[in-house]
Amino acid sequence: MKSVSQHRPMRRRHLALALVVAVLAGCASGPQTPQAPTESLSLGQVSQSPNAYLQLANQNSGEVQQSYLLLAARAYLAQDQRSAAQNLLTSLAPQLPDSGPLQAEYRLLQAHILADQQQRSEALALLKWPANWSLSSAQWRDFFTLQAELQHAEGQHLAEAAARYGLTPYLSAQEQDANADALWLALSRTDEATLKAQQQQATDPVWRGWLELGWLAQHFAVQPSSLLGELARWQQANPSHPAAQRLPMDLERALSVQPYRPHQVAVLLPLSGRVASQARAIQDGLLANLLANQDQREVRFYDTGEMDAVEAYQQARADGAEFIIGPLLKPNLDKVLAQYDGQVPLLALNARDENAPSGNDLYFFSLDPETEASQAAQRIWLEGHKHPLVLASGNAIGKRMAERFVAEWAELSDDPVEIHYFGNQASMRETVQKSMHVDQSQERIKAIKALFGPKTQADFRSRRDVDALYLVANGNEVRLLKPFVDVSLSVFADPLALYGSSRAHQALDSQQSQELDGLELSDMPWLLADNPERAEAEQLWPDRQQALMRLYAMGYDSWSLIDRLAQMRVFTGYRVKGLSGDLAVQPDGELERELGWAKYRRGALKAE
């Protein structure tokens, strides 16, 4: 009993502190007129002002009082007053029970604050509690909604789909359709093998039906007649399933689109001339895929280095080509597109521009570096960094990538990004010191020593408002830049997260790799891990540079895409795992390529 008598005054002090903090926060937020306390006590949603809930809290005690204080915190969040909400939650934390609706409400509100701060993994950790907690419908709705949003931002598509499935019973009929579409999109971005494995483990029949439908759609996407029969079988087995009543729209479109089945394929490449080595790498990749799959299609190559691109295009059509890959070079593509009439499907090996014609059978596949820079900005943002800085080579590619990174970051954050260009290796150290404000610190140290004598001890200080660096440089440049970055960080500064592009990826021995420890870079998935395709290519062309290996992958994937392009265009979320990345087709025919990531750790580059 003694311990109890000591504990209750402590709980009362915490309650009093919570009320004091809440009242002060309410005063700081400006005058408000409390509404009449007419709302019944239900956690998970609010309809009154923070001060109205504080008034109700002041009129009650115990768990009822705690409930109203939690509702006041939720009302603060609804008004974007995060600091007021956080102060109230901090003061409440010691007195709340370890489980049940009050603890759940506390965790939900803390998770919202963490999510706003881009601390998604920490927010998701707070949402792990037993499913048997007795919560209000509003709390469960908030729980599943927040979980789905966080998983979506983390790229955890299957987990997002599961959260959206859990959310379904807490939505109105009008809301359920939009939620089902989002659930389906998340499933569409989950690979076949994972869907099959989860389907075998699922015990809930409706959830198992979603998983099976997702697997069927991907597995039979290039066989519309087979898919139609499989869907009929699935609907018969799941007559009351929500997707049986309302089939996903893109799945309906995929059923009506016939895949390309060309007997003869023409490939337009500059196999002679100044870029012949690049064209040969694409050709090797395409033929390697053809031979590996024992494809019976006929393929004909037309050398746009010897003949005019339009002449090659017209000759291919005259020879009976039913599908065309190429051209590769932008001037040649522009000339061909000026003649393009949509009669023969064409997969151009270059980026689409604003002047390109539209057409349901026209596609664009490129390895443009700007897309890589955009994905780097997204990666850095998703990993929770708020203030990146770009160090870039001053050449044309460096400027294009740096500018695209800044543009993408502007879509994610209101905080601007600085770019610092270096002209050559000799200027790297100076550029790094200037970008980190080390030069300013050293000038201040000189001034201090001039006043107090040369023996005065002082350490330089680097800027503290940067938490990540994106290095747009080739492998040799990055190996010089990183030591300059390391020595430009003061002893008082936290380590910076370092990111690089595929241009920084090169073959290194273990000692050289150790020098890059901590650097994270993007590249084609097949170049970041061991796989049979890479082993075979390196055996056949041991001296081929990484840049040409990427073009080899482009050729390999181009051949794989022929049968899938039509369905990929209409089937939202349908992605193909290629050597060059996870591939999807946008409605305008542009291929979207998602790269892989790897990080140098203890002298080895390991895929993330």
Short mmCIF file of C-alpha atoms in Angstrom, two decimals, residues 224-551:
data_model
loop_
_atom_site.label_atom_id
_atom_site.label_comp_id
_atom_site.label_asym_id
_atom_site.label_seq_id
_atom_site.Cartn_x
_atom_site.Cartn_y
_atom_site.Cartn_z
CA PRO A 224 -4.98 -12.00 -72.85
CA SER A 225 -6.89 -15.12 -73.90
CA SER A 226 -5.42 -17.13 -71.00
CA LEU A 227 -5.94 -14.21 -68.62
CA LEU A 228 -9.60 -13.98 -69.60
CA GLY A 229 -10.14 -17.63 -68.75
CA GLU A 230 -8.21 -17.36 -65.48
CA LEU A 231 -10.24 -14.32 -64.47
CA ALA A 232 -13.49 -16.14 -65.17
CA ARG A 233 -12.31 -19.02 -62.98
CA TRP A 234 -11.25 -16.58 -60.24
CA GLN A 235 -14.60 -14.74 -60.31
CA GLN A 236 -16.48 -18.02 -60.09
CA ALA A 237 -14.40 -19.02 -57.05
CA ASN A 238 -14.76 -15.57 -55.43
CA PRO A 239 -18.28 -14.36 -56.36
CA SER A 240 -18.64 -11.97 -53.40
CA HIS A 241 -15.13 -10.52 -53.59
CA PRO A 242 -15.12 -6.70 -54.05
CA ALA A 243 -12.90 -7.02 -57.13
CA ALA A 244 -15.31 -9.55 -58.64
CA GLN A 245 -18.06 -6.95 -58.39
CA ARG A 246 -15.82 -4.18 -59.74
CA LEU A 247 -12.82 -5.40 -61.74
CA PRO A 248 -9.82 -2.99 -61.62
CA MET A 249 -10.00 -0.67 -64.61
CA ASP A 250 -6.47 -1.28 -65.87
CA LEU A 251 -7.06 -5.02 -65.72
CA GLU A 252 -10.10 -4.60 -67.94
CA ARG A 253 -8.01 -2.57 -70.38
CA ALA A 254 -5.25 -5.21 -70.38
CA LEU A 255 -7.83 -7.81 -71.41
CA SER A 256 -8.76 -5.82 -74.48
CA VAL A 257 -5.20 -5.13 -75.70
CA GLN A 258 -3.41 -7.71 -77.81
CA PRO A 259 0.35 -8.11 -77.16
CA TYR A 260 2.84 -7.66 -79.97
CA ARG A 261 3.76 -10.98 -81.59
CA PRO A 262 6.08 -10.00 -84.46
CA HIS A 263 7.70 -12.71 -86.58
CA GLN A 264 10.30 -10.26 -87.89
CA VAL A 265 12.01 -7.52 -85.89
CA ALA A 266 14.19 -4.77 -87.36
CA VAL A 267 16.91 -3.07 -85.30
CA LEU A 268 18.28 0.31 -86.42
CA LEU A 269 21.75 0.94 -84.93
CA PRO A 270 24.91 2.86 -85.98
CA LEU A 271 27.05 -0.27 -86.18
CA SER A 272 29.83 1.63 -87.94
CA GLY A 273 31.23 5.08 -87.32
CA ARG A 274 32.09 7.03 -84.16
CA VAL A 275 29.58 5.31 -81.83
CA ALA A 276 29.96 1.81 -83.25
CA SER A 277 31.24 0.38 -79.93
CA GLN A 278 28.10 1.61 -78.14
CA ALA A 279 25.83 0.18 -80.85
CA ARG A 280 27.70 -3.14 -80.80
CA ALA A 281 27.14 -3.42 -77.05
CA ILE A 282 23.38 -2.98 -77.55
CA GLN A 283 23.45 -5.54 -80.37
CA ASP A 284 25.34 -8.04 -78.20
CA GLY A 285 22.80 -7.69 -75.40
CA LEU A 286 19.87 -8.16 -77.75
CA LEU A 287 21.39 -11.26 -79.36
CA ALA A 288 22.35 -12.72 -75.97
CA ASN A 289 18.71 -12.52 -74.89
CA LEU A 290 17.49 -13.98 -78.17
CA LEU A 291 19.87 -16.95 -77.90
CA ALA A 292 19.28 -17.52 -74.18
CA ASN A 293 15.54 -17.86 -74.75
CA GLN A 294 15.89 -19.74 -78.05
CA ASP A 295 13.57 -17.22 -79.66
CA GLN A 296 12.41 -18.24 -83.13
CA ARG A 297 11.85 -14.68 -84.31
CA GLU A 298 13.87 -13.32 -87.17
CA VAL A 299 15.92 -10.22 -86.40
CA ARG A 300 17.53 -7.96 -89.00
CA PHE A 301 20.04 -5.20 -88.25
CA TYR A 302 20.23 -2.01 -90.31
CA ASP A 303 23.40 0.04 -89.96
CA THR A 304 22.47 3.71 -89.65
CA GLY A 305 26.18 4.51 -89.68
CA GLU A 306 26.35 3.52 -93.34
CA MET A 307 22.86 4.42 -94.54
CA ASP A 308 20.52 7.28 -93.77
CA ALA A 309 18.22 6.55 -90.82
CA VAL A 310 15.05 7.24 -92.84
CA GLU A 311 16.31 4.99 -95.62
CA ALA A 312 17.00 2.24 -93.04
CA TYR A 313 13.52 2.68 -91.55
CA GLN A 314 11.82 2.50 -94.96
CA GLN A 315 13.93 -0.50 -95.99
CA ALA A 316 13.02 -2.34 -92.77
CA ARG A 317 9.34 -1.81 -93.47
CA ALA A 318 9.74 -2.89 -97.08
CA ASP A 319 11.47 -6.06 -95.86
CA GLY A 320 8.43 -6.93 -93.77
CA ALA A 321 9.42 -5.77 -90.26
CA GLU A 322 6.52 -6.08 -87.81
CA PHE A 323 8.35 -4.36 -84.94
CA ILE A 324 11.24 -1.88 -85.00
CA ILE A 325 13.85 -1.17 -82.31
CA GLY A 326 15.81 2.09 -82.69
CA PRO A 327 17.15 4.43 -83.87
CA LEU A 328 19.70 5.21 -81.15
CA LEU A 329 21.03 8.71 -81.91
CA LYS A 330 18.74 11.70 -81.38
CA PRO A 331 19.18 13.28 -84.86
CA ASN A 332 18.37 9.94 -86.50
CA LEU A 333 15.34 9.46 -84.26
CA ASP A 334 14.00 12.91 -85.11
CA LYS A 335 14.22 12.12 -88.83
CA VAL A 336 12.48 8.77 -88.43
CA LEU A 337 9.71 10.21 -86.25
CA ALA A 338 9.02 12.78 -88.94
CA GLN A 339 8.14 9.81 -91.20
CA TYR A 340 6.47 7.66 -88.55
CA ASP A 341 2.84 6.78 -89.38
CA GLY A 342 2.07 4.33 -86.57
CA GLN A 343 1.70 1.32 -88.86
CA VAL A 344 4.59 -0.60 -87.27
CA PRO A 345 5.26 -0.50 -83.50
CA LEU A 346 8.53 1.26 -82.70
CA LEU A 347 10.71 1.21 -79.57
CA ALA A 348 13.06 4.19 -79.88
CA LEU A 349 16.34 3.93 -77.97
CA ASN A 350 16.31 7.53 -76.85
CA ALA A 351 14.28 9.87 -74.67
CA ARG A 352 10.97 11.34 -75.73
CA ASP A 353 10.92 15.11 -76.22
CA GLU A 354 8.02 17.53 -76.30
CA ASN A 355 7.92 17.53 -80.12
CA ALA A 356 7.59 13.75 -80.45
CA PRO A 357 4.40 12.52 -82.10
CA SER A 358 1.86 10.56 -80.08
CA GLY A 359 0.88 7.03 -80.87
CA ASN A 360 -0.32 3.93 -79.06
CA ASP A 361 2.45 1.87 -80.66
CA LEU A 362 5.32 4.31 -80.11
CA TYR A 363 7.70 3.82 -77.16
CA PHE A 364 10.86 5.49 -75.85
CA PHE A 365 13.62 3.74 -73.88
CA SER A 366 16.63 5.74 -72.69
CA LEU A 367 19.40 5.69 -70.11
CA ASP A 368 19.24 9.45 -69.56
CA PRO A 369 21.25 10.61 -66.51
CA GLU A 370 18.59 13.15 -65.47
CA THR A 371 16.24 10.35 -64.38
CA GLU A 372 19.00 8.96 -62.19
CA ALA A 373 19.42 12.36 -60.51
CA SER A 374 15.66 12.55 -59.87
CA GLN A 375 15.69 9.14 -58.24
CA ALA A 376 18.67 10.16 -56.10
CA ALA A 377 16.72 13.14 -54.76
CA GLN A 378 13.80 10.85 -53.94
CA ARG A 379 16.11 8.34 -52.25
CA ILE A 380 17.79 10.99 -50.10
CA TRP A 381 14.40 12.39 -49.11
CA LEU A 382 13.00 8.96 -48.27
CA GLU A 383 16.02 8.22 -46.08
CA GLY A 384 15.07 11.20 -43.95
CA HIS A 385 17.63 13.82 -44.99
CA LYS A 386 16.39 17.39 -45.17
CA HIS A 387 19.32 19.52 -46.33
CA PRO A 388 21.39 17.95 -49.12
CA LEU A 389 24.11 19.73 -51.07
CA VAL A 390 25.27 18.88 -54.60
CA LEU A 391 28.94 18.69 -55.60
CA ALA A 392 29.06 18.28 -59.36
CA SER A 393 31.48 18.24 -62.24
CA GLY A 394 31.16 21.39 -64.31
CA ASN A 395 30.75 19.49 -67.59
CA ALA A 396 27.47 19.20 -69.50
CA ILE A 397 26.31 15.94 -67.88
CA GLY A 398 27.22 17.20 -64.42
CA LYS A 399 25.17 20.35 -64.91
CA ARG A 400 22.17 18.49 -66.31
CA MET A 401 22.12 16.02 -63.42
CA ALA A 402 22.65 18.69 -60.76
CA GLU A 403 19.87 20.85 -62.14
CA ARG A 404 17.46 17.90 -62.34
CA PHE A 405 18.30 16.96 -58.74
CA VAL A 406 17.48 20.50 -57.61
CA ALA A 407 14.23 20.51 -59.61
CA GLU A 408 13.15 17.17 -58.13
CA TRP A 409 14.03 18.31 -54.62
CA ALA A 410 11.85 21.39 -55.11
CA GLU A 411 8.91 18.99 -55.61
CA LEU A 412 9.70 17.31 -52.28
CA SER A 413 10.75 20.18 -50.03
CA ASP A 414 10.48 23.93 -49.68
CA ASP A 415 14.16 24.16 -48.70
CA PRO A 416 16.43 25.03 -51.66
CA VAL A 417 19.53 23.01 -52.58
CA GLU A 418 22.93 24.52 -53.29
CA ILE A 419 25.04 23.33 -56.23
CA HIS A 420 28.84 23.70 -56.19
CA TYR A 421 30.66 22.87 -59.41
CA PHE A 422 34.32 21.91 -59.71
CA GLY A 423 36.20 22.47 -62.94
CA ASN A 424 39.06 19.98 -62.63
CA GLN A 425 40.89 17.87 -60.07
CA ALA A 426 43.05 20.80 -59.00
CA SER A 427 39.97 22.82 -57.99
CA MET A 428 38.24 20.02 -56.06
CA ARG A 429 39.70 20.79 -52.63
CA GLU A 430 38.89 24.47 -52.93
CA THR A 431 35.32 23.71 -54.09
CA VAL A 432 34.70 21.32 -51.20
CA GLN A 433 36.08 23.74 -48.61
CA LYS A 434 34.00 26.56 -50.04
CA SER A 435 30.83 24.46 -50.15
CA MET A 436 31.30 23.43 -46.50
CA HIS A 437 32.22 27.00 -45.41
CA VAL A 438 35.62 25.78 -44.23
CA ASP A 439 37.26 28.71 -46.05
CA GLN A 440 35.20 31.15 -43.97
CA SER A 441 36.17 29.39 -40.75
CA GLN A 442 39.84 29.47 -41.68
CA GLU A 443 39.63 33.20 -42.36
CA ARG A 444 38.17 33.70 -38.90
CA ILE A 445 40.99 31.65 -37.38
CA LYS A 446 43.55 33.83 -39.19
CA ALA A 447 41.91 36.94 -37.77
CA ILE A 448 41.98 35.47 -34.23
CA LYS A 449 45.66 34.55 -34.54
CA ALA A 450 46.43 38.04 -35.79
CA LEU A 451 44.86 39.42 -32.60
CA PHE A 452 46.13 36.90 -30.03
CA GLY A 453 49.31 35.56 -31.62
CA PRO A 454 50.26 32.67 -33.92
CA LYS A 455 50.36 30.11 -31.08
CA THR A 456 46.63 30.44 -30.48
CA GLN A 457 44.97 27.02 -30.87
CA ALA A 458 41.74 26.82 -32.86
CA ASP A 459 39.96 24.13 -34.84
CA PHE A 460 38.07 25.03 -37.98
CA ARG A 461 34.31 24.53 -38.06
CA SER A 462 32.32 23.34 -41.05
CA ARG A 463 28.70 24.25 -41.72
CA ARG A 464 26.04 22.39 -39.72
CA ASP A 465 23.02 22.93 -41.98
CA VAL A 466 23.90 20.14 -44.47
CA ASP A 467 23.13 16.49 -43.74
CA ALA A 468 23.83 14.80 -47.11
CA LEU A 469 26.00 15.25 -50.19
CA TYR A 470 25.15 14.13 -53.72
CA LEU A 471 28.33 13.70 -55.74
CA VAL A 472 27.84 14.02 -59.49
CA ALA A 473 31.22 12.79 -60.64
CA ASN A 474 32.94 9.81 -62.23
CA GLY A 475 34.73 7.12 -60.26
CA ASN A 476 38.17 8.74 -60.30
CA GLU A 477 36.73 12.11 -59.29
CA VAL A 478 34.75 10.60 -56.41
CA ARG A 479 37.85 8.85 -55.08
CA LEU A 480 39.50 12.28 -54.88
CA LEU A 481 36.42 14.12 -53.63
CA LYS A 482 35.61 11.86 -50.70
CA PRO A 483 38.91 12.43 -48.81
CA PHE A 484 38.46 16.18 -49.30
CA VAL A 485 34.95 15.91 -47.86
CA ASP A 486 36.20 13.84 -44.92
CA VAL A 487 38.92 16.32 -43.95
CA SER A 488 36.57 19.27 -44.45
CA LEU A 489 34.24 18.11 -41.66
CA SER A 490 35.10 19.62 -38.31
CA VAL A 491 35.42 17.48 -35.20
CA PHE A 492 32.20 19.09 -33.97
CA ALA A 493 30.11 18.06 -37.00
CA ASP A 494 28.03 14.94 -37.51
CA PRO A 495 29.06 12.65 -40.42
CA LEU A 496 27.40 13.41 -43.74
CA ALA A 497 25.48 10.83 -45.76
CA LEU A 498 27.22 10.49 -49.14
CA TYR A 499 25.45 9.53 -52.37
CA GLY A 500 26.73 9.08 -55.89
CA SER A 501 25.44 8.14 -59.33
CA SER A 502 26.29 5.20 -61.58
CA ARG A 503 29.08 7.33 -63.04
CA ALA A 504 30.95 6.74 -59.77
CA HIS A 505 30.64 2.95 -60.04
CA GLN A 506 33.81 1.27 -61.27
CA ALA A 507 35.77 -1.89 -60.62
CA LEU A 508 37.95 -1.40 -57.52
CA ASP A 509 40.16 -3.59 -55.38
CA SER A 510 39.36 -4.00 -51.67
CA GLN A 511 41.75 -1.24 -50.58
CA GLN A 512 40.24 1.26 -53.01
CA SER A 513 36.73 0.22 -51.95
CA GLN A 514 37.59 0.80 -48.29
CA GLU A 515 38.43 4.40 -49.16
CA LEU A 516 34.80 4.82 -50.30
CA ASP A 517 33.19 3.26 -47.21
CA GLY A 518 29.83 4.89 -46.53
CA LEU A 519 29.21 6.02 -50.12
CA GLU A 520 25.83 4.92 -51.47
CA LEU A 521 25.32 4.86 -55.23
CA SER A 522 22.68 3.99 -57.80
CA ASP A 523 23.11 1.75 -60.81
CA MET A 524 21.48 -0.99 -62.85
CA PRO A 525 20.53 -3.89 -60.56
CA TRP A 526 22.50 -6.47 -62.57
CA LEU A 527 25.75 -4.51 -62.00
CA LEU A 528 25.23 -4.35 -58.23
CA ALA A 529 25.01 -8.07 -57.49
CA ASP A 530 26.20 -11.40 -58.83
CA ASN A 531 23.92 -12.99 -61.42
CA PRO A 532 24.24 -15.40 -64.38
CA GLU A 533 23.69 -12.70 -67.03
CA ARG A 534 26.50 -10.56 -65.66
CA ALA A 535 28.86 -13.55 -65.29
CA GLU A 536 28.26 -14.57 -68.91
CA ALA A 537 28.75 -11.04 -70.27
CA GLU A 538 31.98 -10.55 -68.30
CA GLN A 539 33.28 -13.89 -69.53
CA LEU A 540 32.55 -13.02 -73.17
CA TRP A 541 33.77 -9.40 -72.96
CA PRO A 542 36.17 -9.21 -69.98
CA ASP A 543 37.58 -5.83 -71.01
CA ARG A 544 34.27 -4.11 -71.73
CA GLN A 545 33.80 -0.96 -69.65
CA GLN A 546 30.86 -0.42 -67.28
CA ALA A 547 29.33 2.21 -69.58
CA LEU A 548 29.16 -0.34 -72.41
CA MET A 549 27.80 -2.98 -70.06
CA ARG A 550 24.88 -0.66 -69.37
CA LEU A 551 24.17 -0.45 -73.09
#
